[in-house]
CSV table of C-alpha atoms and ligand atoms in Angstrom, one decimal:
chain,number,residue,atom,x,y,z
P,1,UNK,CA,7.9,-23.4,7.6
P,2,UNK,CA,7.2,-20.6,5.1
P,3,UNK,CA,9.6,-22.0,2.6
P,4,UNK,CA,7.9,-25.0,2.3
P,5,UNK,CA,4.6,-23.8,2.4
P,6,UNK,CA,6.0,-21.2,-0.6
P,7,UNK,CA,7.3,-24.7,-2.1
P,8,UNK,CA,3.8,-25.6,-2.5
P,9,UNK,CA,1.8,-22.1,-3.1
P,10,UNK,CA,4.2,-21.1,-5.6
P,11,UNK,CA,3.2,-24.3,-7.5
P,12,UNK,CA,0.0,-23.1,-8.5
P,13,UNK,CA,-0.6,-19.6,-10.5
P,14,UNK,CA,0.4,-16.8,-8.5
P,15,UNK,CA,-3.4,-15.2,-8.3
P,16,UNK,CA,-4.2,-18.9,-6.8
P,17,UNK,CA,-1.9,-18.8,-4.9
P,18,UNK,CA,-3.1,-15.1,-3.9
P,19,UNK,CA,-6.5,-16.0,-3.0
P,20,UNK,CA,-5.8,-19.1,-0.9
P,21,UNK,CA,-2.9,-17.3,0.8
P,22,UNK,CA,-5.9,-14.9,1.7
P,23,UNK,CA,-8.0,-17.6,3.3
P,24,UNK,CA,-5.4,-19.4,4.9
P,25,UNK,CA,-4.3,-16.2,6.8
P,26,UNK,CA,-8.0,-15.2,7.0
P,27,UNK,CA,-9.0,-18.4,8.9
P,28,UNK,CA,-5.9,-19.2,10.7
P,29,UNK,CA,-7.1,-15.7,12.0
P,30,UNK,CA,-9.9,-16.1,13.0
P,31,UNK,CA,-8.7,-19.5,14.8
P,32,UNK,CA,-6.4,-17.0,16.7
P,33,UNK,CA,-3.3,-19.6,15.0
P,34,UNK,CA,-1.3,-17.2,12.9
P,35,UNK,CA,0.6,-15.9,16.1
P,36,UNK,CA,1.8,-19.5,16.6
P,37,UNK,CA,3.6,-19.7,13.2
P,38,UNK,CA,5.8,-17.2,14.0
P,39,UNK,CA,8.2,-15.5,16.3
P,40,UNK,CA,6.4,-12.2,17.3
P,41,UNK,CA,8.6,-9.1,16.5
P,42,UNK,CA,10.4,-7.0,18.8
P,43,UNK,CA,8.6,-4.1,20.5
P,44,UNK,CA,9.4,-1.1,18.6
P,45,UNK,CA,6.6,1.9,19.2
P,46,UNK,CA,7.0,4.5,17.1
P,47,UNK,CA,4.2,7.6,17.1
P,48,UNK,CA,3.2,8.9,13.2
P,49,UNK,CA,0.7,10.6,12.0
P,50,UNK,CA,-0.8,11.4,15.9
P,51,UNK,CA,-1.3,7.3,15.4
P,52,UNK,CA,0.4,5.0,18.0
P,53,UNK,CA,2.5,2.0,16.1
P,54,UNK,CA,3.5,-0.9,17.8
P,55,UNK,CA,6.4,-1.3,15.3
P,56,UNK,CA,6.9,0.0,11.8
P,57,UNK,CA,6.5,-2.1,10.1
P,58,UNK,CA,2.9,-3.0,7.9
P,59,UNK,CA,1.4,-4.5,5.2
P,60,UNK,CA,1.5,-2.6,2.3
P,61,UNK,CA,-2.1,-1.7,0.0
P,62,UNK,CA,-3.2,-4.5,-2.7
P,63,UNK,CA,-2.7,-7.7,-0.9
P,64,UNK,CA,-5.8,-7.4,1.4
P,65,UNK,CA,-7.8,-5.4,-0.6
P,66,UNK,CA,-11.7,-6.4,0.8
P,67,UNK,CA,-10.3,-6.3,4.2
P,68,UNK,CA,-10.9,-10.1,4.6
P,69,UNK,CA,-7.9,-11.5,6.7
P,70,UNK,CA,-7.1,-8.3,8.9
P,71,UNK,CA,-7.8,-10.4,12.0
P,72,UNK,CA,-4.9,-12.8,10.1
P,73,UNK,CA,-1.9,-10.6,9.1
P,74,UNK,CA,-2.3,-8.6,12.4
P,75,UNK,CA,-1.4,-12.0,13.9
P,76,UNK,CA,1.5,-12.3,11.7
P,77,UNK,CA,3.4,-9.0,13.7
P,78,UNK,CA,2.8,-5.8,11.1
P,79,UNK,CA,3.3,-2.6,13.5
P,80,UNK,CA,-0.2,-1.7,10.8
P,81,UNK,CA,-2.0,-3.2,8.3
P,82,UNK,CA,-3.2,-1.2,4.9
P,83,UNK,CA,-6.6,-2.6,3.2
P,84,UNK,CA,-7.7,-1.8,-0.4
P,85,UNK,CA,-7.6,-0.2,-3.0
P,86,UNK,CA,-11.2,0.0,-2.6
P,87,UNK,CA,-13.5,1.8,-4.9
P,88,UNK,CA,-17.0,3.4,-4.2
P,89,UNK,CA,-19.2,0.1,-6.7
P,90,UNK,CA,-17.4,-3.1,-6.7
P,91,UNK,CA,-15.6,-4.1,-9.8
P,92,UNK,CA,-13.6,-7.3,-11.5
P,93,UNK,CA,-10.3,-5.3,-12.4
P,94,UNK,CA,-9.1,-6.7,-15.8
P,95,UNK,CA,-9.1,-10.2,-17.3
P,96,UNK,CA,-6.7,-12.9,-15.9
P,97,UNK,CA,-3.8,-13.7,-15.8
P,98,UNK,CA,-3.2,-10.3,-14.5
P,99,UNK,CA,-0.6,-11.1,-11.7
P,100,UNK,CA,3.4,-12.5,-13.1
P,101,UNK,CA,5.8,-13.9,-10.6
P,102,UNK,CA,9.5,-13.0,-11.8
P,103,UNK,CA,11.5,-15.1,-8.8
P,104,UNK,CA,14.8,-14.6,-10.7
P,105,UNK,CA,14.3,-11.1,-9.8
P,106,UNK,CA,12.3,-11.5,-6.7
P,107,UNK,CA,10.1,-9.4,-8.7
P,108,UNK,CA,6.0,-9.4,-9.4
P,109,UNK,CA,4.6,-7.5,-12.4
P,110,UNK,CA,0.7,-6.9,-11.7
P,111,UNK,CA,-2.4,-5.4,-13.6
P,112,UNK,CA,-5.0,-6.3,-11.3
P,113,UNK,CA,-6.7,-3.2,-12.2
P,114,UNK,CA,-8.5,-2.7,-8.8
P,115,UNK,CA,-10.6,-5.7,-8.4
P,116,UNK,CA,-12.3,-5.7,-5.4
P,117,UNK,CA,-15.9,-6.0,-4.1
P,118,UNK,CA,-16.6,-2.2,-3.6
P,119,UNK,CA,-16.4,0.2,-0.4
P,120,UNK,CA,-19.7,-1.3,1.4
P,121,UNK,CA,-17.9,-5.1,1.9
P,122,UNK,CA,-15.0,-3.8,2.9
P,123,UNK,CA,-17.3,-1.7,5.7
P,124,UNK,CA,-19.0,-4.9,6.8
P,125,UNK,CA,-15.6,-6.7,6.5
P,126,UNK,CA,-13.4,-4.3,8.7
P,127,UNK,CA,-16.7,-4.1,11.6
P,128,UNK,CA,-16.4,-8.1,11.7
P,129,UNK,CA,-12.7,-7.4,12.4
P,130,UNK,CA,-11.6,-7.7,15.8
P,131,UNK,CA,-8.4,-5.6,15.2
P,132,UNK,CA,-7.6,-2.5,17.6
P,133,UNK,CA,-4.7,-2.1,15.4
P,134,UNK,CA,-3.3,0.9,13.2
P,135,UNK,CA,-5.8,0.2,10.0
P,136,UNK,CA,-5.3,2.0,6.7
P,137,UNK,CA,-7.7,2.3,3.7
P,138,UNK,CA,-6.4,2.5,0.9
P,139,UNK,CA,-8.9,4.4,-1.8
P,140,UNK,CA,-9.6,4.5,-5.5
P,141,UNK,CA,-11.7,5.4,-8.4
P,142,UNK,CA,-14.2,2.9,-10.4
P,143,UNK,CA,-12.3,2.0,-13.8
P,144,UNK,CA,-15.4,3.6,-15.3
P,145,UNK,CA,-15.7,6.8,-13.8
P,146,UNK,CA,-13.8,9.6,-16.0
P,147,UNK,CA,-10.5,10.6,-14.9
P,148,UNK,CA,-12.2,14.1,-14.8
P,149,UNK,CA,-14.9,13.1,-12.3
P,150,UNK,CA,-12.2,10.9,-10.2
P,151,UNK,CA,-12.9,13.2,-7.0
P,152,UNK,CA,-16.2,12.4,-7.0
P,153,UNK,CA,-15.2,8.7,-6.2
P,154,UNK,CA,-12.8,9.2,-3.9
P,155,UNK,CA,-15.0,11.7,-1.7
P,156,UNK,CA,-17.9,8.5,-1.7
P,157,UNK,CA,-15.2,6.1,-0.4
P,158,UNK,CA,-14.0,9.1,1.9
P,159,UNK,CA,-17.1,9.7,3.5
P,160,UNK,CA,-17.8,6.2,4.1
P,161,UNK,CA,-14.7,4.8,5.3
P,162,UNK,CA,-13.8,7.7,7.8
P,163,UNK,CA,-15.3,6.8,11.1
P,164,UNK,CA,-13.4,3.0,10.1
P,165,UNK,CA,-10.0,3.4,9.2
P,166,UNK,CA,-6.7,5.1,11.3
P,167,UNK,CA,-5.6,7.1,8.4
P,168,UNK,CA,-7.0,7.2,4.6
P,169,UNK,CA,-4.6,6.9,1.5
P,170,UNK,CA,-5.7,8.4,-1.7
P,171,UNK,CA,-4.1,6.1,-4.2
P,172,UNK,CA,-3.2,8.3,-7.5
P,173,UNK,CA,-0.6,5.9,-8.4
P,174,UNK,CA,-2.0,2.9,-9.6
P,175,UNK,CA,-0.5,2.4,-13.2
P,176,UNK,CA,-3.5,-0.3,-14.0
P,177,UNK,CA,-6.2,2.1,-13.9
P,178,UNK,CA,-5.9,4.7,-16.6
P,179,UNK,CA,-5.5,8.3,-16.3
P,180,UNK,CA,-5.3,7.9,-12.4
P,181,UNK,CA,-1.4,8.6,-12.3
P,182,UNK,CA,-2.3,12.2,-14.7
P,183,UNK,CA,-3.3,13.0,-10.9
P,184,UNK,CA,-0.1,13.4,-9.7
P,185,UNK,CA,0.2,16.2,-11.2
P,186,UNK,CA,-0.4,20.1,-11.4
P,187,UNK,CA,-3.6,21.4,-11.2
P,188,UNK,CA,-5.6,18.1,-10.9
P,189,UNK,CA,-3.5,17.3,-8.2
P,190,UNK,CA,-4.2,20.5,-6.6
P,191,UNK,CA,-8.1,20.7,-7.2
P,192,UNK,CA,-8.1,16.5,-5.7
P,193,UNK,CA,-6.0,17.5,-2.7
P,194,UNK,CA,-8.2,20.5,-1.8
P,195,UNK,CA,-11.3,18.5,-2.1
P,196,UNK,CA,-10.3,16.4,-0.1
P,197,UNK,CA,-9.0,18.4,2.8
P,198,UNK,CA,-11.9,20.4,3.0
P,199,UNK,CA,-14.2,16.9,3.4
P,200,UNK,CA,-11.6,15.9,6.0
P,201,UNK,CA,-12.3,18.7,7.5
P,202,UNK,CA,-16.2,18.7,7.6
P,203,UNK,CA,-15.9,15.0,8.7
P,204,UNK,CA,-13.8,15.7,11.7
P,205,UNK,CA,-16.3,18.0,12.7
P,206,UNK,CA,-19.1,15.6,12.3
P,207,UNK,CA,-17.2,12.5,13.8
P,208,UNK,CA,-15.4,14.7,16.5
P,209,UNK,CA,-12.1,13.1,15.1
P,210,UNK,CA,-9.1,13.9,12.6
P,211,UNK,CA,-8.4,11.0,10.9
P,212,UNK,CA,-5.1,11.6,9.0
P,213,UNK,CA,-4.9,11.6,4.6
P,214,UNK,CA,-2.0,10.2,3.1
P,215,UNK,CA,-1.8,10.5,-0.6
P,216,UNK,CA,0.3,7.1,-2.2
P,217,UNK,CA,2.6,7.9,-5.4
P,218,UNK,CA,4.8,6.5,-8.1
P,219,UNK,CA,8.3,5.9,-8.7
P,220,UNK,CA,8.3,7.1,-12.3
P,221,UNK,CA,8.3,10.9,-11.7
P,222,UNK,CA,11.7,13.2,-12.5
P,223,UNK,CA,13.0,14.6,-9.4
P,224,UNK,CA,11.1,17.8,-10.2
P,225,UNK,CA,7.9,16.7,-10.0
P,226,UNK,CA,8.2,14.5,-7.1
P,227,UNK,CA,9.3,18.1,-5.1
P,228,UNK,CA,6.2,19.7,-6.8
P,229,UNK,CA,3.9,16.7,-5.3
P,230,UNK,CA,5.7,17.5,-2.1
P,231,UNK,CA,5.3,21.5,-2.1
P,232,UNK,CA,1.4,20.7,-3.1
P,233,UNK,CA,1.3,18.3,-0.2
P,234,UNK,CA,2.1,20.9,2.6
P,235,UNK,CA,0.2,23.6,1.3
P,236,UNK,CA,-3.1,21.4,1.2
P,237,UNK,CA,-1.8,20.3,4.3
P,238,UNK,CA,-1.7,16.8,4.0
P,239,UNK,CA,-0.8,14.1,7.0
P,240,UNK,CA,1.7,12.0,5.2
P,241,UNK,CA,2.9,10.4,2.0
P,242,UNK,CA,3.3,6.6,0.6
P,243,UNK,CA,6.3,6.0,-1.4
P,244,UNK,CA,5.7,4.1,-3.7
P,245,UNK,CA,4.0,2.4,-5.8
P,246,UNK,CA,5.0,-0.2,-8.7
P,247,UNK,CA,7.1,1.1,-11.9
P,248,UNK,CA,6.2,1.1,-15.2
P,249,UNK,CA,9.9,0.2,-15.7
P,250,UNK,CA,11.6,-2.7,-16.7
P,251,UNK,CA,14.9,-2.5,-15.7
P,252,UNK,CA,16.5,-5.4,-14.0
P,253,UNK,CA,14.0,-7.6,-15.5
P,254,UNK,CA,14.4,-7.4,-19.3
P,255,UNK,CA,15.0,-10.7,-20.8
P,256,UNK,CA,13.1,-12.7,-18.0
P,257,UNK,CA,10.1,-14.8,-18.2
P,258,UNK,CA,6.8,-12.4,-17.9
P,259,UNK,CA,9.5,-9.7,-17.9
P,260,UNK,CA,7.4,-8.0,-20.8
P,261,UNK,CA,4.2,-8.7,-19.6
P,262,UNK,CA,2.1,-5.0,-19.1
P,263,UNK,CA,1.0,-3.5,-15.6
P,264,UNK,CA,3.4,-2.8,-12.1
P,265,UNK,CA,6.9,-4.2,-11.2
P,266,UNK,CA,7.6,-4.4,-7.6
P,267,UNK,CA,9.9,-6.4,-5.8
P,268,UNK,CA,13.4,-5.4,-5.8
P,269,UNK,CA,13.6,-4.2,-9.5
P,270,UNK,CA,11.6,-1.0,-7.9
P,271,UNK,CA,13.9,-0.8,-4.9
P,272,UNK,CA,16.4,2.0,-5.4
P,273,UNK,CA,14.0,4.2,-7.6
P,274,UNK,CA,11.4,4.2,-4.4
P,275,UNK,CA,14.2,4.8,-2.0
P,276,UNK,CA,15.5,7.4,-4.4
P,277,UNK,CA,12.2,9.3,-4.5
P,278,UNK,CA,11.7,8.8,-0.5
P,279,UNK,CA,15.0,10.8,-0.5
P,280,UNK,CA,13.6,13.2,-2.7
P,281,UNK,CA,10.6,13.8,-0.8
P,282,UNK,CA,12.8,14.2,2.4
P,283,UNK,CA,15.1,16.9,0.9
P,284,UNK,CA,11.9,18.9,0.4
P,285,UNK,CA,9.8,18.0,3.2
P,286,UNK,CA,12.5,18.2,5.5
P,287,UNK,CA,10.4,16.9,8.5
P,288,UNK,CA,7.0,17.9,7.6
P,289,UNK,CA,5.2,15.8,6.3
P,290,UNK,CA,5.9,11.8,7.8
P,291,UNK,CA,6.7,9.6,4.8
P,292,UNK,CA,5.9,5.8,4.4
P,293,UNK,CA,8.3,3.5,2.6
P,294,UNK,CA,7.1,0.8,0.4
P,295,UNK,CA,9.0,-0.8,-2.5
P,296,UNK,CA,11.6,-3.5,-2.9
P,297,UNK,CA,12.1,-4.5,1.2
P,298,UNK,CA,13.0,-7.9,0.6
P,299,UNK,CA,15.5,-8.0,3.3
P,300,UNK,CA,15.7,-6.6,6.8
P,301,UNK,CA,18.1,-4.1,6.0
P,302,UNK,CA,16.6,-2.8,3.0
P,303,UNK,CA,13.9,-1.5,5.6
P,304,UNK,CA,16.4,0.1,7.4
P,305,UNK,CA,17.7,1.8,4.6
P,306,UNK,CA,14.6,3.6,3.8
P,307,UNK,CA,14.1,4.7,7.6
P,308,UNK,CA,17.7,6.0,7.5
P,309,UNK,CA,16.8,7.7,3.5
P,310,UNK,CA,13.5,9.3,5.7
P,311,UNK,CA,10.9,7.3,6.3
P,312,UNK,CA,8.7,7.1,9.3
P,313,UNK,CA,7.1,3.6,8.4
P,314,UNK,CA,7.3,0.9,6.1
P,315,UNK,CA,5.1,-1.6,3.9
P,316,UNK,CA,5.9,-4.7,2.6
P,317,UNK,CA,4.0,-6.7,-0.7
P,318,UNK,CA,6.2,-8.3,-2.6
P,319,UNK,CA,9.1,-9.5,-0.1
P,320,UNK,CA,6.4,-10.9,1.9
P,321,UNK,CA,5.0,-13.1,-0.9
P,322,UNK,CA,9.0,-14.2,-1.3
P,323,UNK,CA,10.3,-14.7,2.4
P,324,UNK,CA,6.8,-15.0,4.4
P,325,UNK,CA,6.4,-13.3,7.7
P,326,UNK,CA,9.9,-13.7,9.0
P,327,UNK,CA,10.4,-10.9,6.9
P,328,UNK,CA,8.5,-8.9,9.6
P,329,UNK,CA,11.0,-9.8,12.5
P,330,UNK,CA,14.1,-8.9,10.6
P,331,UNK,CA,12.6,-5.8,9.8
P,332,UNK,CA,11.6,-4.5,12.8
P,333,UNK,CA,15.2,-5.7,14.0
P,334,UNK,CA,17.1,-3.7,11.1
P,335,UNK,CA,15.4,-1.2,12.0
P,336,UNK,CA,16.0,-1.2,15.8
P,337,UNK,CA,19.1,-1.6,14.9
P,338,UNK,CA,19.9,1.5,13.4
P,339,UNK,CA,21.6,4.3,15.3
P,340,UNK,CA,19.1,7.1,16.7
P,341,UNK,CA,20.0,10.3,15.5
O,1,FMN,C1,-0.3,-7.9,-6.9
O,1,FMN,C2,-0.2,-6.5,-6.3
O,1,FMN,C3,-1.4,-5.7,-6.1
O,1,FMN,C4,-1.2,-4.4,-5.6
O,1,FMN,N1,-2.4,-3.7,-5.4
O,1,FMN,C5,-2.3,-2.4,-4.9
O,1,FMN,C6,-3.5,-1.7,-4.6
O,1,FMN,O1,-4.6,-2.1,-4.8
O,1,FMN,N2,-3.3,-0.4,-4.1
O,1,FMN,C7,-2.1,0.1,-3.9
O,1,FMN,O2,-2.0,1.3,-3.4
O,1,FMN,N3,-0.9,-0.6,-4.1
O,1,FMN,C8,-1.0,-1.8,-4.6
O,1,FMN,N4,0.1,-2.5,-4.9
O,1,FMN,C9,1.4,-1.9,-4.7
O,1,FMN,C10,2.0,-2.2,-3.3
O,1,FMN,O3,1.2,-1.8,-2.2
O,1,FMN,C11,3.5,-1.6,-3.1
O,1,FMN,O4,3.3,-0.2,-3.1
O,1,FMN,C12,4.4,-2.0,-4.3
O,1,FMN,O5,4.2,-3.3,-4.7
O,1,FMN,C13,5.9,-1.8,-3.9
O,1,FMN,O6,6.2,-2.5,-2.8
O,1,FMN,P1,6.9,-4.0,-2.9
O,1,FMN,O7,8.1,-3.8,-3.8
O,1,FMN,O8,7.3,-4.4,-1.5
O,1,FMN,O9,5.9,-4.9,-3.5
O,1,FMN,C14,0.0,-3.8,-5.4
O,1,FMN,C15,1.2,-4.6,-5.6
O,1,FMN,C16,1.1,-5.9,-6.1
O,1,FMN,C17,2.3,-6.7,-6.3
């Protein structure tokens, strides 16, 4: 069924595509029909993050970013679904096209640039929402704030989305806004992640609950820095990590249509660099700090092989937009699949 529905969408240009995608999901949703299209997954609880998962496996940050079909791709079987990246003022990221499919490579290069209808829609959006579901928001900073006063945003969309969401990512990896990956490192890293925690902490107080921070990076750091990011993570005392976001690189997709175009690869170009910095993370974290695996799972058993290089939980973007929900299934089975150690 997906295949020839991805016969049709993939007909028309890949943000079209996007946005219809998003209303098709969002209304077969709200119909309560998306559960009919497919087989649900198998029943795979897993406990991260204090949070109780159902499976997994979830929806990764980007493709939902108002929160407008949660109702929709909970339907679909994801163990959790991540909305955003959401910014404190809305904001039309940067002129079209901005989104490159690369099927050769089962590959998407992206420089949306963090379009979305600020923090306050995606409020209104997520209290429509009938989801009881593990829900992640997924923050960010305006395109014009300075790179300098970046906290500043992300303790607005903090504060607001707190009492809403099951866990909070602070995005600092987004290659499409710039400056925002200079976050990632050393002392601005340090000074984000202790802002942060203390405002977690003063929310939990006010709210009467701890709702977990998980801080999403790149694939493009050396080996060193990644441990740094790690080391900086448990002495702020962070909840978790996302691993990763897109590359900057190009390898695997050099010489192919849109191969040059500017902005994120994902897909499974960026597969064995995420894996390889999940293992890096896991080295140093050894237990932790939970990690969540994101980058390349266009198969089943690529989800398993980041749960058995350390993960906790997956996300899937761009092997969704390739093999449709199915993909959900075979992940949770791949990963059910796996020995227990
Ligand atoms: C079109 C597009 C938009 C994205 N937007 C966001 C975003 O807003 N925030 C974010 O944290 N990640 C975003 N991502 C990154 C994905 O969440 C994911 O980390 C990355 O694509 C690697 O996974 P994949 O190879 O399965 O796609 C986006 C990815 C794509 C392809």
């Amino acid at each position: 069924m997906y295949n020839l529905a991805r016969q049709l969408l993939f007909k028309l240009s890949p943000e079209t595509s996007h946005d219809l995608s998003l209303d098709l999901i969002g209304a077969g949703g709200r119909l309560g029909l998306n559960g009919l299209l497919c087989k649900a997954p198998a029943q795979l609880p897993v406990n991260v993050m204090g949070l109780d998962f159902p499976n997994p496996v979830g929806l990764a940050a980007g493709l939902d970013k108002n929160g407008a079909a949660i109702d929709g791709f909970s339907q679909l079987g994801f163990g959790f679904i991540e909305i955003g990246t959401v910014t404190p003022r809305p904001q039309p990221g940067n002129p079209k096209p901005r989104i490159f499919r690369l099927p050769e490579a089962e590959a998407i290069i992206n420089r949306m640039g963090f379009n979305n209808l600020g923090v306050d829609n995606l409020l209104a959006r997520v209290k429509a929402s009938s989801y009881k579901g593990v829900l992640g928001i997924n923050i960010g900073k305006n395109f014009d704030t300075p790179v300098e006063r970046a906290v500043d945003d992300y303790l607005i969309c903090l504060d607001k989305v707190y009492a809403h969401a099951s866990y909070v990512t602070v995005n600092v990896s987004s290659p499409n806004t710039p400056g925002l990956r200079s976050l990632q490192f050393g002392d601005s890293l340090k000074q984000l992640l202790e802002a942060l925690r203390q405002r977690q902490e003063d929310l939990a107080q006010q709210h009467g609950k701890r709702v977990p921070l998980a801080i999403k990076i790149a694939p493009d750091m050396s080996d060193e820095e990644t441990v740094e990011v790690a080391r900086a993570l448990v002495e702020s005392g962070m909840d978790a990590v996302i691993a990763t976001n897109t590359t900057l690189s190009r390898v695997g997709v050099e010489g192919l249509e849109h191969g040059d175009e500017a902005g994120g690869l994902s897909g499974a170009p960026v597969r064995d660099k995420s894996t390889h910095t999940v293992k890096v993370l896991a080295a140093e974290l050894a237990g932790r700090l939970p990690i969540i695996a994101a980058g390349g799972i266009t198969e089943g058993r690529y989800a398993a092989e980041k749960m058995a290089a350390g993960a906790s939980l997956v996300q899937l973007y761009s092997g969704f937009i390739y093999k449709g929900p199915a993909l959900i299934r075979e992940s949770v089975d791949a990963i059910a699949a796996l020995p227990r150690s």
